[in-house]
Amino acid sequence: MSDREKQQKYNRENNISSSMYARVNVGQNADKNKLDSAKMSHTGGSMNNKDERVIDNNSLTYTVLYYVIGFLVSFVIGFILFRLFHNYFYNEGINELLPSLLLISISLISGFLSSRLVLKKMK
C-alpha cells in the first residue's frame, strides 16, 4: 500500500475531509456541506493590554510630520552651526569640504533624532 493510499484510508476512517475549504476553516466551525460562509469566531486579544497594542508609525500624518519636523530642525541647527563656525567654510579644497560635510551630517542627524523624540512625546 502506497503512502497516498494510507493517507486516504486514514482520512476516511477519521472523517477528515479532503476539501480545501474544510481544512482552512477547521477552527471556524465550518461544515463540509455548507459552502456559503464559515461562522467566524473571535480569536484575538482584548487590546487592553499594553503589550498587545500596536503603535501605527506608518500613517501618512506621522510620516509627513516626521519629515517636516526633521528638515525644519535640521535647517535651524545647520544655520546656527554655520553662524557659529562661518570662518571654517571659506577655505579652499579639502579644508572647505570637511567642515561642510560635518555641518550637513550633524544637522541632519540631530534634526531627525529630535523629530523622532518630538513625535514620541506627542503620542
PDB file of C-alpha atoms in Angstrom:
ATOM      1  CA  MET A   1       0.000   0.000   0.000  1.00  0.00           C
ATOM      2  CA  SER A   2       1.452   3.349  -1.020  1.00  0.00           C
ATOM      3  CA  ASP A   3       1.716   6.371   1.206  1.00  0.00           C
ATOM      4  CA  ARG A   4      -1.077   8.086  -0.682  1.00  0.00           C
ATOM      5  CA  GLU A   5      -3.446   5.179  -0.195  1.00  0.00           C
ATOM      6  CA  LYS A   6      -2.545   5.005   3.511  1.00  0.00           C
ATOM      7  CA  GLN A   7      -3.310   8.710   3.878  1.00  0.00           C
ATOM      8  CA  GLN A   8      -6.648   8.361   2.101  1.00  0.00           C
ATOM      9  CA  LYS A   9      -7.578   5.363   4.295  1.00  0.00           C
ATOM     10  CA  TYR A  10      -6.641   7.327   7.412  1.00  0.00           C
ATOM     11  CA  ASN A  11      -8.713  10.287   6.225  1.00  0.00           C
ATOM     12  CA  ARG A  12     -11.753   8.068   5.577  1.00  0.00           C
ATOM     13  CA  GLU A  13     -11.501   6.346   8.960  1.00  0.00           C
ATOM     14  CA  ASN A  14     -11.189   9.628  10.854  1.00  0.00           C
ATOM     15  CA  ASN A  15     -13.741  11.586   8.800  1.00  0.00           C
ATOM     16  CA  ILE A  16     -11.162  14.075   7.579  1.00  0.00           C
ATOM     17  CA  SER A  17     -12.433  15.975   4.591  1.00  0.00           C
ATOM     18  CA  SER A  18     -10.182  16.419   1.602  1.00  0.00           C
ATOM     19  CA  SER A  19     -11.773  19.720   0.625  1.00  0.00           C
ATOM     20  CA  MET A  20      -9.535  22.741   0.988  1.00  0.00           C
ATOM     21  CA  TYR A  21     -12.438  24.790   2.366  1.00  0.00           C
ATOM     22  CA  ALA A  22     -12.944  22.459   5.320  1.00  0.00           C
ATOM     23  CA  ARG A  23      -9.223  22.290   6.042  1.00  0.00           C
ATOM     24  CA  VAL A  24      -8.706  26.044   6.007  1.00  0.00           C
ATOM     25  CA  ASN A  25     -11.788  26.809   8.085  1.00  0.00           C
ATOM     26  CA  VAL A  26     -11.486  23.920  10.504  1.00  0.00           C
ATOM     27  CA  GLY A  27     -11.234  26.248  13.506  1.00  0.00           C
ATOM     28  CA  GLN A  28     -14.122  28.434  12.392  1.00  0.00           C
ATOM     29  CA  ASN A  29     -16.959  25.869  12.801  1.00  0.00           C
ATOM     30  CA  ALA A  30     -17.039  25.148   9.089  1.00  0.00           C
ATOM     31  CA  ASP A  31     -19.194  22.352   7.766  1.00  0.00           C
ATOM     32  CA  LYS A  32     -18.078  20.490   4.648  1.00  0.00           C
ATOM     33  CA  ASN A  33     -21.627  20.643   3.231  1.00  0.00           C
ATOM     34  CA  LYS A  34     -22.031  24.336   3.904  1.00  0.00           C
ATOM     35  CA  LEU A  35     -20.196  26.237   1.202  1.00  0.00           C
ATOM     36  CA  ASP A  36     -21.629  29.740   1.633  1.00  0.00           C
ATOM     37  CA  SER A  37     -19.515  31.040   4.514  1.00  0.00           C
ATOM     38  CA  ALA A  38     -17.926  29.985   7.744  1.00  0.00           C
ATOM     39  CA  LYS A  39     -19.146  31.209  11.096  1.00  0.00           C
ATOM     40  CA  MET A  40     -16.343  33.370  12.379  1.00  0.00           C
ATOM     41  CA  SER A  41     -15.318  33.127  15.992  1.00  0.00           C
ATOM     42  CA  HIS A  42     -13.333  35.696  17.945  1.00  0.00           C
ATOM     43  CA  THR A  43      -9.743  34.544  18.385  1.00  0.00           C
ATOM     44  CA  GLY A  44      -7.916  37.825  19.034  1.00  0.00           C
ATOM     45  CA  GLY A  45      -6.791  39.614  22.150  1.00  0.00           C
ATOM     46  CA  SER A  46      -8.603  42.333  24.025  1.00  0.00           C
ATOM     47  CA  MET A  47      -6.245  45.194  23.009  1.00  0.00           C
ATOM     48  CA  ASN A  48      -6.493  46.480  26.583  1.00  0.00           C
ATOM     49  CA  ASN A  49      -3.054  45.187  27.461  1.00  0.00           C
ATOM     50  CA  LYS A  50      -0.111  47.495  26.799  1.00  0.00           C
ATOM     51  CA  ASP A  51       1.986  44.715  25.309  1.00  0.00           C
ATOM     52  CA  GLU A  52      -0.716  43.927  22.713  1.00  0.00           C
ATOM     53  CA  ARG A  53      -1.118  47.457  21.395  1.00  0.00           C
ATOM     54  CA  VAL A  54       0.383  48.349  18.057  1.00  0.00           C
ATOM     55  CA  ILE A  55       1.721  51.856  17.529  1.00  0.00           C
ATOM     56  CA  ASP A  56       0.975  52.956  13.998  1.00  0.00           C
ATOM     57  CA  ASN A  57       4.144  54.722  12.870  1.00  0.00           C
ATOM     58  CA  ASN A  58       3.309  54.147   9.222  1.00  0.00           C
ATOM     59  CA  SER A  59       0.398  56.536   8.918  1.00  0.00           C
ATOM     60  CA  LEU A  60       0.633  59.376   6.419  1.00  0.00           C
ATOM     61  CA  THR A  61       0.384  62.129   9.033  1.00  0.00           C
ATOM     62  CA  TYR A  62       3.167  60.564  11.125  1.00  0.00           C
ATOM     63  CA  THR A  63       5.427  60.307   8.070  1.00  0.00           C
ATOM     64  CA  VAL A  64       4.723  63.861   6.911  1.00  0.00           C
ATOM     65  CA  LEU A  65       5.231  65.283  10.398  1.00  0.00           C
ATOM     66  CA  TYR A  66       8.444  63.276  10.821  1.00  0.00           C
ATOM     67  CA  TYR A  67       9.992  64.695   7.645  1.00  0.00           C
ATOM     68  CA  VAL A  68       8.689  68.250   8.092  1.00  0.00           C
ATOM     69  CA  ILE A  69       9.907  68.499  11.686  1.00  0.00           C
ATOM     70  CA  GLY A  70      13.160  66.729  10.792  1.00  0.00           C
ATOM     71  CA  PHE A  71      14.022  69.083   7.931  1.00  0.00           C
ATOM     72  CA  LEU A  72      12.985  72.214   9.839  1.00  0.00           C
ATOM     73  CA  VAL A  73      15.052  71.336  12.889  1.00  0.00           C
ATOM     74  CA  SER A  74      17.966  70.307  10.631  1.00  0.00           C
ATOM     75  CA  PHE A  75      17.791  73.660   8.878  1.00  0.00           C
ATOM     76  CA  VAL A  76      17.736  75.584  12.160  1.00  0.00           C
ATOM     77  CA  ILE A  77      20.651  73.585  13.624  1.00  0.00           C
ATOM     78  CA  GLY A  78      22.604  73.910  10.374  1.00  0.00           C
ATOM     79  CA  PHE A  79      22.024  77.658  10.273  1.00  0.00           C
ATOM     80  CA  ILE A  80      23.139  78.056  13.891  1.00  0.00           C
ATOM     81  CA  LEU A  81      26.250  75.929  13.345  1.00  0.00           C
ATOM     82  CA  PHE A  82      27.067  77.830  10.158  1.00  0.00           C
ATOM     83  CA  ARG A  83      26.798  81.147  12.003  1.00  0.00           C
ATOM     84  CA  LEU A  84      28.992  79.905  14.855  1.00  0.00           C
ATOM     85  CA  PHE A  85      31.721  78.463  12.638  1.00  0.00           C
ATOM     86  CA  HIS A  86      31.409  80.590   9.490  1.00  0.00           C
ATOM     87  CA  ASN A  87      35.190  81.168   9.282  1.00  0.00           C
ATOM     88  CA  TYR A  88      35.780  77.474   8.600  1.00  0.00           C
ATOM     89  CA  PHE A  89      33.627  77.477   5.434  1.00  0.00           C
ATOM     90  CA  TYR A  90      35.652  79.990   3.428  1.00  0.00           C
ATOM     91  CA  ASN A  91      38.850  77.973   2.906  1.00  0.00           C
ATOM     92  CA  GLU A  92      39.934  76.094  -0.209  1.00  0.00           C
ATOM     93  CA  GLY A  93      39.916  72.419  -1.197  1.00  0.00           C
ATOM     94  CA  ILE A  94      39.622  69.777   1.486  1.00  0.00           C
ATOM     95  CA  ASN A  95      39.589  72.419   4.212  1.00  0.00           C
ATOM     96  CA  GLU A  96      36.208  73.574   2.858  1.00  0.00           C
ATOM     97  CA  LEU A  97      34.786  70.114   2.129  1.00  0.00           C
ATOM     98  CA  LEU A  98      35.270  68.531   5.559  1.00  0.00           C
ATOM     99  CA  PRO A  99      33.532  71.257   7.609  1.00  0.00           C
ATOM    100  CA  SER A 100      30.683  71.336   5.086  1.00  0.00           C
ATOM    101  CA  LEU A 101      30.143  67.586   5.283  1.00  0.00           C
ATOM    102  CA  LEU A 102      30.295  67.714   9.075  1.00  0.00           C
ATOM    103  CA  LEU A 103      27.790  70.574   9.149  1.00  0.00           C
ATOM    104  CA  ILE A 104      25.322  68.766   6.870  1.00  0.00           C
ATOM    105  CA  SER A 105      25.617  65.381   8.573  1.00  0.00           C
ATOM    106  CA  ILE A 106      25.449  66.708  12.136  1.00  0.00           C
ATOM    107  CA  SER A 107      22.463  68.917  11.381  1.00  0.00           C
ATOM    108  CA  LEU A 108      20.547  66.129   9.567  1.00  0.00           C
ATOM    109  CA  ILE A 109      21.240  63.507  12.219  1.00  0.00           C
ATOM    110  CA  SER A 110      20.352  65.778  15.114  1.00  0.00           C
ATOM    111  CA  GLY A 111      17.288  67.120  13.270  1.00  0.00           C
ATOM    112  CA  PHE A 112      15.761  63.718  12.606  1.00  0.00           C
ATOM    113  CA  LEU A 113      16.636  62.386  16.063  1.00  0.00           C
ATOM    114  CA  SER A 114      14.887  65.353  17.626  1.00  0.00           C
ATOM    115  CA  SER A 115      11.949  64.829  15.236  1.00  0.00           C
ATOM    116  CA  ARG A 116      11.618  61.251  16.462  1.00  0.00           C
ATOM    117  CA  LEU A 117      11.742  62.409  20.095  1.00  0.00           C
ATOM    118  CA  VAL A 118       9.123  65.119  19.491  1.00  0.00           C
ATOM    119  CA  LEU A 119       6.736  62.667  17.813  1.00  0.00           C
ATOM    120  CA  LYS A 120       7.281  60.110  20.569  1.00  0.00           C
ATOM    121  CA  LYS A 121       6.400  62.734  23.203  1.00  0.00           C
ATOM    122  CA  MET A 122       3.263  63.726  21.242  1.00  0.00           C
ATOM    123  CA  LYS A 123       1.820  60.198  21.420  1.00  0.00           C
TER     124      LYS A 123
END
